[in-house]
Coordinates of C-alpha atoms and ligand atoms in Angstrom, one line a residue:
M35 CA -0.1 -0.1 0.0
A36 CA 1.6 3.3 -1.1
D37 CA 1.8 5.5 1.9
T38 CA 1.0 9.2 1.1
P39 CA 0.9 12.5 3.3
K40 CA -2.7 13.0 2.3
T41 CA -5.2 13.0 5.0
A42 CA -9.1 13.5 5.2
T43 CA -10.3 15.7 8.2
L44 CA -13.7 14.7 9.7
T45 CA -15.1 17.2 12.1
I46 CA -17.8 16.1 14.5
D47 CA -19.3 18.3 17.4
G48 CA -16.3 20.7 16.7
Q49 CA -13.7 18.1 17.2
S50 CA -11.6 17.2 14.1
Y51 CA -9.9 14.0 13.3
D52 CA -7.4 13.3 10.5
L53 CA -7.9 10.1 8.6
P54 CA -4.8 8.8 6.5
I55 CA -5.6 8.7 2.8
Y56 CA -3.9 5.9 0.6
S57 CA -3.5 6.4 -3.2
P58 CA -3.7 3.0 -5.3
T59 CA -1.8 2.0 -8.5
A60 CA -5.3 2.4 -10.2
G61 CA -8.8 3.3 -9.0
P62 CA -10.1 5.6 -6.2
D63 CA -8.1 6.8 -3.2
V64 CA -9.0 5.4 0.2
I65 CA -9.8 6.8 3.4
D66 CA -8.3 4.7 6.3
I67 CA -11.0 4.8 9.1
R68 CA -9.5 1.7 11.1
K69 CA -8.9 4.2 14.2
L70 CA -12.1 6.2 13.8
Y71 CA -14.1 4.3 16.4
G72 CA -11.3 4.4 18.9
Q73 CA -10.8 8.2 18.3
A74 CA -14.1 9.4 17.8
G75 CA -16.7 6.7 19.2
V76 CA -18.5 6.6 15.8
F77 CA -18.8 3.9 13.1
T78 CA -19.1 4.5 9.5
Y79 CA -22.3 3.3 7.8
D80 CA -22.3 1.4 4.4
P81 CA -24.9 -1.5 4.1
G82 CA -23.8 -3.3 0.8
F83 CA -20.3 -1.9 0.9
T84 CA -21.0 0.6 -1.9
S85 CA -18.3 2.9 -0.9
T86 CA -16.1 0.4 1.1
A87 CA -12.6 -1.2 0.4
S88 CA -12.6 -4.4 2.4
C89 CA -8.8 -5.0 1.6
D90 CA -6.0 -4.2 -0.5
S91 CA -5.2 -6.5 -3.4
T92 CA -3.1 -7.0 -6.4
I93 CA -4.9 -9.5 -8.4
T94 CA -7.9 -8.0 -10.3
F95 CA -8.8 -4.4 -11.1
I96 CA -12.1 -3.1 -12.5
D97 CA -12.7 0.4 -14.0
G98 CA -16.5 0.4 -14.0
D99 CA -16.7 3.7 -15.9
K100 CA -14.3 2.5 -18.8
G101 CA -15.6 -1.1 -18.7
E102 CA -12.0 -2.3 -18.2
L103 CA -11.2 -5.5 -16.2
L104 CA -7.5 -6.4 -15.7
H105 CA -6.2 -9.7 -14.1
R106 CA -2.6 -8.8 -12.9
G107 CA -2.6 -6.0 -15.4
Y108 CA -3.6 -7.9 -18.3
P109 CA -7.0 -7.0 -20.0
I110 CA -9.7 -9.7 -20.2
D111 CA -10.2 -9.3 -23.8
Q112 CA -6.6 -10.0 -24.6
L113 CA -6.6 -13.0 -22.0
A114 CA -9.9 -14.4 -23.7
E115 CA -8.4 -14.1 -27.2
K116 CA -4.7 -15.1 -26.6
S117 CA -4.6 -17.3 -23.4
H118 CA -6.5 -20.0 -22.1
Y119 CA -8.2 -20.9 -18.6
L120 CA -5.4 -22.8 -16.8
E121 CA -2.7 -20.2 -18.0
V122 CA -5.2 -17.5 -16.4
C123 CA -5.2 -19.6 -13.2
Y124 CA -1.4 -19.6 -13.1
L125 CA -1.4 -15.8 -13.6
L126 CA -4.3 -15.2 -10.8
L127 CA -2.4 -17.5 -8.5
Y128 CA 1.1 -16.6 -9.0
G129 CA 1.0 -13.1 -10.3
A130 CA 2.9 -13.6 -13.7
L131 CA 2.3 -15.4 -16.9
P132 CA 4.2 -18.7 -16.9
T133 CA 7.0 -19.8 -19.0
A134 CA 6.4 -22.7 -21.3
Q135 CA 7.9 -25.0 -18.7
E136 CA 6.0 -23.5 -15.8
L137 CA 2.7 -23.9 -17.7
E138 CA 3.5 -27.5 -18.6
N139 CA 4.2 -28.3 -15.0
F140 CA 1.2 -26.6 -13.6
E141 CA -1.1 -28.3 -16.4
N142 CA 0.2 -31.6 -15.6
M143 CA -0.3 -31.1 -11.9
V144 CA -3.9 -30.1 -12.3
T145 CA -4.5 -33.0 -14.7
R146 CA -3.3 -35.4 -12.0
H147 CA -5.4 -34.2 -9.2
T148 CA -8.8 -34.2 -11.2
M149 CA -10.2 -37.5 -9.5
I150 CA -12.0 -37.4 -6.3
H151 CA -11.8 -39.9 -3.5
E152 CA -13.7 -42.8 -4.4
Q153 CA -15.7 -42.9 -1.2
M154 CA -16.9 -39.5 -2.1
H155 CA -19.1 -40.8 -4.7
N156 CA -21.5 -42.0 -2.0
F157 CA -22.0 -38.4 -1.0
F158 CA -23.8 -37.8 -4.3
R159 CA -26.1 -40.8 -3.7
G160 CA -27.5 -39.2 -0.5
F161 CA -29.1 -36.4 -2.4
R162 CA -32.5 -36.5 -4.3
R163 CA -31.9 -36.8 -8.2
D164 CA -33.8 -33.5 -8.7
A165 CA -31.6 -31.5 -6.3
H166 CA -30.2 -28.4 -7.9
P167 CA -26.6 -29.1 -8.8
M168 CA -25.3 -26.2 -6.8
A169 CA -27.1 -27.8 -3.7
T170 CA -25.0 -30.8 -4.5
M171 CA -21.8 -28.8 -5.1
V172 CA -22.1 -26.9 -1.8
G173 CA -22.5 -30.2 0.1
V174 CA -19.7 -32.2 -1.6
V175 CA -17.1 -29.4 -1.5
G176 CA -17.5 -28.6 2.0
A177 CA -17.2 -32.2 2.7
M178 CA -13.8 -32.4 1.0
S179 CA -12.4 -31.2 4.4
A180 CA -13.5 -34.6 5.7
F181 CA -11.4 -36.4 3.2
Y182 CA -8.4 -34.3 2.5
H183 CA -7.1 -33.8 6.0
D184 CA -3.5 -33.2 4.9
S185 CA -4.5 -30.0 3.1
T186 CA -6.9 -28.3 5.8
D187 CA -4.6 -26.2 7.7
P188 CA -4.6 -22.7 6.2
S189 CA -1.6 -21.5 8.4
D190 CA 0.7 -24.0 6.7
A191 CA 1.8 -22.7 3.1
R192 CA 2.5 -26.3 1.5
Q193 CA -1.1 -27.4 2.6
R194 CA -2.5 -24.1 1.1
E195 CA -0.7 -25.1 -2.1
I196 CA -2.2 -28.7 -2.2
A197 CA -5.6 -27.4 -1.2
S198 CA -5.5 -24.7 -4.0
H199 CA -4.5 -27.4 -6.7
R200 CA -7.1 -30.0 -5.4
L201 CA -9.9 -27.5 -5.7
I202 CA -9.0 -26.3 -9.1
A203 CA -8.6 -29.6 -10.4
K204 CA -11.5 -31.4 -8.8
M205 CA -14.3 -28.7 -9.2
P206 CA -15.0 -29.8 -12.8
T207 CA -15.3 -33.3 -11.8
I208 CA -17.5 -32.5 -9.0
A209 CA -19.9 -30.3 -11.2
A210 CA -20.1 -32.9 -13.8
M211 CA -20.8 -35.6 -11.2
A212 CA -23.6 -33.5 -9.9
Y213 CA -24.9 -33.1 -13.5
K214 CA -24.8 -36.8 -14.3
Y215 CA -26.4 -37.6 -11.0
S216 CA -29.3 -35.3 -11.7
I217 CA -30.0 -37.0 -15.0
G218 CA -29.5 -40.5 -13.8
Q219 CA -26.6 -41.3 -15.8
P220 CA -23.3 -42.9 -14.4
F221 CA -20.5 -41.0 -13.5
V222 CA -17.7 -40.3 -16.3
Y223 CA -14.1 -40.3 -14.7
P224 CA -11.7 -37.5 -15.8
R225 CA -9.1 -38.4 -18.6
N226 CA -5.6 -37.3 -18.3
D227 CA -5.4 -37.0 -22.3
L228 CA -7.8 -34.2 -22.4
D229 CA -7.4 -30.5 -21.7
Y230 CA -9.3 -29.1 -18.7
A231 CA -12.3 -27.8 -20.9
S232 CA -12.5 -30.9 -23.0
N233 CA -12.4 -33.1 -19.9
F234 CA -15.2 -31.2 -18.4
L235 CA -17.3 -31.6 -21.5
H236 CA -16.5 -35.3 -21.7
M237 CA -17.1 -35.9 -18.1
C238 CA -20.7 -34.1 -18.7
F239 CA -21.5 -35.6 -22.0
A240 CA -19.9 -38.9 -22.5
V241 CA -21.9 -42.2 -21.9
P242 CA -20.5 -45.6 -21.4
A243 CA -22.5 -46.9 -24.5
E244 CA -20.6 -45.1 -27.1
E245 CA -17.4 -43.0 -27.9
Y246 CA -17.8 -39.2 -27.3
V247 CA -15.4 -37.1 -29.1
V248 CA -15.2 -33.6 -28.0
D249 CA -15.9 -30.8 -30.5
P250 CA -12.9 -28.4 -30.5
I251 CA -15.4 -25.6 -31.2
L252 CA -17.3 -26.4 -27.9
S253 CA -14.0 -27.1 -26.1
R254 CA -12.7 -23.6 -27.1
A255 CA -16.1 -22.0 -26.1
M256 CA -16.1 -23.7 -22.9
D257 CA -12.5 -22.7 -22.1
R258 CA -13.3 -19.1 -22.9
I259 CA -16.4 -19.1 -20.6
F260 CA -14.2 -20.5 -17.9
T261 CA -11.6 -17.7 -18.4
L262 CA -14.2 -14.9 -18.5
H263 CA -15.6 -15.8 -15.0
A264 CA -12.3 -16.5 -13.3
D265 CA -12.1 -13.5 -10.8
H266 CA -13.7 -10.1 -10.4
E267 CA -12.3 -8.1 -7.4
Q268 CA -14.4 -8.3 -4.2
N269 CA -17.8 -9.4 -5.4
A270 CA -20.2 -10.9 -3.1
S271 CA -19.0 -14.8 -3.2
T272 CA -15.4 -13.6 -3.0
S273 CA -16.1 -11.4 0.0
T274 CA -17.8 -14.5 1.6
V275 CA -14.7 -16.6 1.0
R276 CA -12.5 -13.9 2.6
L277 CA -14.9 -13.4 5.5
A278 CA -15.0 -17.1 6.2
S279 CA -11.2 -17.5 5.7
S280 CA -10.8 -14.7 8.3
S281 CA -11.9 -16.9 11.2
G282 CA -9.2 -19.6 10.2
A283 CA -11.9 -22.0 8.5
N284 CA -10.3 -24.7 6.4
P285 CA -10.1 -23.9 2.4
F286 CA -12.9 -26.4 1.5
A287 CA -15.3 -24.7 3.9
C288 CA -14.5 -21.3 2.7
I289 CA -14.9 -22.3 -0.9
A290 CA -18.4 -24.2 -0.2
A291 CA -19.4 -20.8 1.5
G292 CA -18.6 -19.0 -1.8
I293 CA -20.5 -21.5 -3.8
A294 CA -23.4 -20.9 -1.6
C295 CA -23.2 -17.1 -2.1
L296 CA -22.8 -17.3 -5.8
W297 CA -25.9 -19.2 -6.2
G298 CA -28.1 -16.4 -5.5
P299 CA -30.0 -14.9 -8.7
A300 CA -28.5 -11.2 -8.0
H301 CA -25.0 -12.8 -8.3
G302 CA -23.9 -16.1 -10.2
G303 CA -27.5 -17.2 -10.4
A304 CA -28.2 -14.6 -12.8
N305 CA -27.2 -16.6 -15.8
Q306 CA -29.8 -19.1 -15.1
A307 CA -32.4 -16.5 -14.3
C308 CA -31.4 -14.5 -17.5
L309 CA -32.1 -17.4 -19.7
E310 CA -35.4 -18.4 -18.0
M311 CA -36.4 -14.7 -18.4
L312 CA -35.6 -14.8 -22.2
K313 CA -37.7 -17.8 -22.5
E314 CA -40.5 -16.1 -20.5
I315 CA -40.4 -13.2 -22.8
G316 CA -40.5 -15.7 -25.8
S317 CA -40.8 -13.2 -28.6
V318 CA -39.5 -9.8 -29.6
D319 CA -43.0 -8.4 -29.6
R320 CA -43.2 -8.9 -25.7
I321 CA -40.0 -6.9 -25.1
P322 CA -41.9 -3.6 -24.5
E323 CA -44.0 -5.1 -21.8
F324 CA -40.8 -6.5 -20.0
I325 CA -38.9 -3.3 -20.2
A326 CA -42.1 -1.5 -18.7
R327 CA -42.2 -4.1 -15.8
A328 CA -38.4 -3.7 -15.3
K329 CA -38.9 0.2 -14.9
D330 CA -42.0 0.0 -12.7
K331 CA -40.9 0.7 -9.1
N332 CA -44.0 -1.3 -7.9
D333 CA -42.7 -4.5 -9.7
P334 CA -40.1 -6.4 -8.2
F335 CA -39.1 -7.8 -11.7
R336 CA -35.5 -6.8 -12.9
L337 CA -33.8 -7.4 -16.2
M338 CA -31.5 -10.3 -15.4
G339 CA -28.0 -10.1 -16.9
F340 CA -28.3 -6.3 -16.8
G341 CA -26.8 -3.8 -14.3
H342 CA -23.8 -4.0 -12.1
R343 CA -22.6 -2.7 -8.9
V344 CA -19.2 -1.6 -10.5
Y345 CA -19.7 -1.4 -14.3
K346 CA -21.4 1.7 -15.4
N347 CA -20.5 0.8 -18.8
F348 CA -20.5 -2.3 -20.8
D349 CA -19.1 -5.4 -18.9
P350 CA -16.0 -6.3 -21.0
R351 CA -16.8 -9.9 -20.5
A352 CA -20.3 -9.5 -21.9
K353 CA -18.7 -7.9 -25.1
V354 CA -16.5 -11.1 -25.6
M355 CA -19.4 -13.5 -24.6
K356 CA -21.7 -11.8 -27.2
Q357 CA -19.0 -12.4 -29.9
S358 CA -18.8 -16.0 -28.6
A359 CA -22.6 -16.4 -28.8
D360 CA -22.7 -15.5 -32.4
E361 CA -19.6 -17.6 -33.3
V362 CA -20.8 -20.7 -31.4
L363 CA -24.4 -20.6 -32.6
D364 CA -23.3 -20.1 -36.1
L365 CA -20.9 -23.2 -36.0
L366 CA -23.5 -25.2 -34.3
G367 CA -25.9 -24.2 -37.0
V368 CA -28.4 -22.5 -34.7
E369 CA -27.8 -19.1 -35.9
D370 CA -31.5 -18.2 -36.0
N371 CA -31.8 -19.2 -32.3
P372 CA -35.0 -17.3 -31.2
V373 CA -33.7 -16.9 -27.6
L374 CA -30.6 -15.0 -29.0
Q375 CA -32.9 -12.9 -31.4
V376 CA -35.0 -11.9 -28.1
A377 CA -31.6 -11.3 -26.5
K378 CA -30.2 -8.9 -29.1
E379 CA -33.5 -7.1 -29.4
L380 CA -33.9 -6.7 -25.8
E381 CA -30.3 -5.4 -25.5
A382 CA -31.0 -2.9 -28.1
A383 CA -34.3 -2.0 -26.6
A384 CA -33.0 -1.4 -23.3
L385 CA -29.9 0.5 -24.1
A386 CA -32.1 2.9 -26.0
D387 CA -34.3 3.6 -23.2
P388 CA -33.6 6.7 -20.9
Y389 CA -34.2 4.6 -17.7
F390 CA -31.4 2.3 -18.4
A391 CA -29.2 4.8 -19.7
E392 CA -29.7 7.2 -16.8
K393 CA -29.1 4.5 -14.4
K394 CA -26.1 3.2 -16.4
L395 CA -27.4 -0.4 -16.7
F396 CA -25.6 -2.3 -19.2
P397 CA -25.5 -6.1 -20.0
N398 CA -23.3 -8.0 -17.7
V399 CA -21.4 -11.3 -18.1
D400 CA -24.5 -13.3 -17.3
F401 CA -26.5 -11.9 -20.2
Y402 CA -25.3 -14.0 -22.9
S403 CA -23.6 -16.8 -21.2
G404 CA -26.7 -18.9 -20.8
I405 CA -27.5 -18.8 -24.5
I406 CA -24.1 -20.3 -25.3
L407 CA -24.4 -22.9 -22.6
E408 CA -27.9 -23.9 -23.6
A409 CA -26.7 -24.2 -27.2
M410 CA -23.8 -26.4 -25.9
G411 CA -26.3 -28.8 -24.5
F412 CA -26.3 -28.0 -20.8
P413 CA -29.7 -27.3 -18.7
T414 CA -30.1 -24.1 -17.1
S415 CA -29.5 -25.7 -13.6
M416 CA -25.8 -26.3 -14.7
F417 CA -25.1 -22.6 -15.8
T418 CA -24.1 -21.5 -12.2
P419 CA -22.1 -24.6 -11.4
I420 CA -20.0 -23.8 -14.4
F421 CA -19.5 -20.3 -13.0
A422 CA -18.4 -21.9 -9.6
V423 CA -16.0 -24.1 -11.5
S424 CA -14.4 -21.1 -13.2
R425 CA -14.5 -18.7 -10.1
T426 CA -12.8 -21.2 -7.9
V427 CA -9.4 -20.0 -8.8
G428 CA -10.5 -16.4 -8.2
W429 CA -11.7 -17.4 -4.8
I430 CA -8.5 -19.4 -4.1
S431 CA -6.2 -16.5 -5.3
Q432 CA -7.9 -14.1 -3.0
W433 CA -8.0 -16.6 -0.2
K434 CA -4.3 -17.1 -0.4
E435 CA -3.7 -13.3 -0.7
Q436 CA -5.6 -12.7 2.5
L437 CA -3.7 -15.3 4.4
G438 CA -0.5 -13.7 3.4
D439 CA -1.7 -10.2 4.6
P440 CA 0.1 -9.4 7.9
Q441 CA -2.8 -6.9 8.4
M442 CA -5.4 -9.6 8.3
K443 CA -8.0 -9.8 11.3
I444 CA -11.0 -11.6 11.6
G445 CA -14.0 -9.7 9.8
R446 CA -16.4 -8.4 12.3
P447 CA -18.5 -5.5 11.3
R448 CA -20.6 -3.3 13.6
Q449 CA -24.2 -2.0 12.9
L450 CA -26.5 0.9 13.5
Y451 CA -28.8 -0.5 16.3
L452 CA -32.4 0.6 16.0
G453 CA -34.0 -1.9 18.5
D454 CA -35.3 -1.8 21.8
T455 CA -33.2 -0.3 24.8
A456 CA -32.7 -2.3 27.9
R457 CA -35.9 -3.4 29.4
D458 CA -36.9 -5.7 32.2
Y459 CA -38.3 -9.2 31.6
T460 CA -42.3 -9.5 32.0
D461 CA -43.6 -12.5 33.6
I462 CA -46.1 -14.1 31.4
E463 CA -49.2 -13.6 33.9
N464 CA -48.3 -9.9 33.4
R465 CA -48.2 -9.9 29.6
Ligands
LIG916 C1 -22.5 -10.9 -11.2 O1 -20.0 -8.1 -8.1 C2 -19.6 -8.7 -9.2 O2 -18.5 -8.4 -9.7 C3 -20.5 -9.8 -9.7 C4 -20.0 -10.5 -10.9 C5 -18.9 -11.4 -10.8 O3 -18.2 -11.6 -11.6 O4 -18.7 -11.8 -9.7 O5 -20.0 -9.5 -11.9 C6 -21.3 -11.4 -11.4 O6 -23.2 -11.1 -10.2 C7 -23.1 -10.1 -12.3 C8 -24.6 -9.4 -11.8 C9 -25.5 -10.5 -12.3 N1 -26.9 -10.0 -11.6 C10 -27.9 -9.8 -12.4 O7 -27.8 -9.6 -13.6 C11 -29.3 -9.5 -11.7 C12 -30.0 -8.1 -12.2 N2 -29.2 -7.2 -11.6 C13 -29.4 -6.3 -10.4 O8 -30.1 -7.1 -9.6 C14 -28.4 -5.3 -10.0 O9 -28.1 -4.6 -11.3 C15 -27.1 -5.9 -9.2 C16 -27.5 -6.7 -8.2 C17 -26.2 -6.5 -10.5 C18 -26.5 -4.5 -8.9 O10 -27.4 -3.9 -7.9 P1 -26.9 -2.5 -7.1 O11 -25.6 -2.3 -7.4 O12 -27.1 -2.9 -5.7 O13 -27.8 -1.5 -7.6 P2 -29.3 -1.3 -7.1 O14 -29.9 -2.5 -6.8 O15 -29.1 -0.4 -6.0 O16 -29.8 -0.5 -8.4 C19 -29.7 0.8 -8.7 C20 -30.8 1.2 -9.6 C21 -32.4 0.9 -8.7 O17 -33.2 1.8 -9.2 P3 -33.5 2.9 -8.0 O18 -33.8 2.3 -6.6 O19 -32.1 3.8 -7.9 O20 -34.6 3.7 -8.6 O21 -31.1 0.5 -10.9 C22 -32.1 -0.4 -10.8 C23 -32.6 -0.5 -9.3 O22 -34.0 -0.7 -9.2 N3 -31.8 -1.5 -11.4 C24 -32.4 -2.2 -12.3 C25 -31.6 -3.3 -12.5 N4 -30.5 -3.3 -11.8 C26 -30.6 -2.4 -11.2 N5 -33.6 -2.0 -12.9 C27 -34.1 -3.0 -13.8 N6 -33.2 -4.1 -13.9 C28 -32.1 -4.2 -13.5 N7 -31.3 -5.4 -13.9

C-alpha cells in the first residue's frame, strides 16, 4: 500500500479527526477509518459496501466507468483471445504469466488431481436426483475437508498450495458428477489425455454406451467461458470466502461458502435467471412489456443479466461473450436461435431507453453466457455450477492473498442499532 501524506479531516461536534488517505496504483483513493471508532466513538455506515474497500489486493482491477477488467494488469479481452483458462489460473495464483515449462508443470499437476476420493461418490447418492446441482456442490465441496485432512490447515503454506491445486482440479469433476447424478447417468471419470475444458465436456456428455469425441469448437467456447468468469475483485462470493477465511476456517469450507453465495440470482445465479427470463419473454413483440415491468418501481421484476454494482459501462466480459455466442451458434448451425434474437433485441431496446441509460444499466457477464451454454447442451441448472468451477481459482487466489496479509484480522462489522433499549423481563401472567 503506497503511503501518502494526504489526510481527510472529519469534524464531529467541533472536534476534528485526521484520517490517512492512501493512493492505489489504479482506481479511487481510500480513507483509512480503522482508528475512527477508537478516536471519535462513531462507526461508518455502508450497507452493501457501496463505498467501502474491504482489503488491498494486487490480483484484479475493474474500471467500472471505462468497462475495463484487468487480471494482474492484463486486459480480459486479450486473455480471452490469446490465453486459456489454466494459464489464467496460473496468472491469478502466482502473479505472472508462466514460461512454457512452468505452464506445462502446472497443467500436468492439475490434470493429475482431477479424480476425487472414491468414497465421495457415496455423497452424491444421498441427494435426491432432482436436487439443484449447486446444492450438491455446496455439500460435496464442504465435505472435501472430511477427506483431505492433509490440506486443511490454512496456516501451513504447503497445505494451502495442495488445497489450491485440489480445488481447481476437482471442481469440474464434482460439477460434472452433480450433473450426471441429476440426469440418472453414470459418473464419467476424468481423463488425463484431455485438456481442462475438454475433460469437463467429456465428463458431462460422455456415456459408456458409445465413444464421445469432444468438438474443438465447444471446447474452445467452454475454455473461454471459464476464462471470462475466473475472478472479479471483491464481489459478493469472493467477499464471503474472505470473511469465512478470516476466522481460520479450512479452504474447503471457505470455498463451499463462496459457492453458496454465488448461487443467488442477484449474483452467479443470474445466468440461469436470465435465460429463463428470455424464454418467458419468448418473442420480440413482448419486449416492451418486460422493459416496462423492469422500470416499474412497484414491480420487483428486474432485467436479469443487466446492471452491475461496479460497471457503469459495458461489462467487457459481456462483449466477448456476445461475440462468442454469435460464433458458437453459427458453428452449431443454430444461428437463428429465437432466444438469441430476443436477447439482441432486448439489449438494443434497453440501451435505447432513458431509464437504463440514466441508471447506467448495461448487459453484464450473465446476459449472453446462458445462451451459449444452452446451445452447448447444458440445462439451465448447470449454468451457475459452471460459473462456480471457473470462479474457484479467483476465490482461491484471493483466499491465499488474504492469508498472506500481515494486516489480516477476523472480519467483524458493527451496526446501526435501532432496536429496543434495555428493559426488564415481564412474567407471562403480566403480559
Ligand atoms: C454478477 O460483483 C460482481 O462483480 C458480480 C459479478 C462477478 O463476476 O462476480 O460480476 C457477477 O453477479 C453480475 C450481476 C448479475 N446479476 C444480475 O444480472 C441481476 C440483475 N441485476 C441487478 O439485480 C443489479 O443490477 C445488481 C445486483 C447486479 C447490482 O445492484 P446494485 O449495484 O445494488 O444496484 P441497485 O440494486 O441499487 O440498483 C440501482 C438502480 C435501482 O433503481 P433506483 O432504486 O435507484 O430507482 O438501478 C435499478 C434499481 O431498481 N436496477 C435495475 C436493474 N439493476 C438495477 N432495474 C432493472 N433491471 C435491472 N437489472
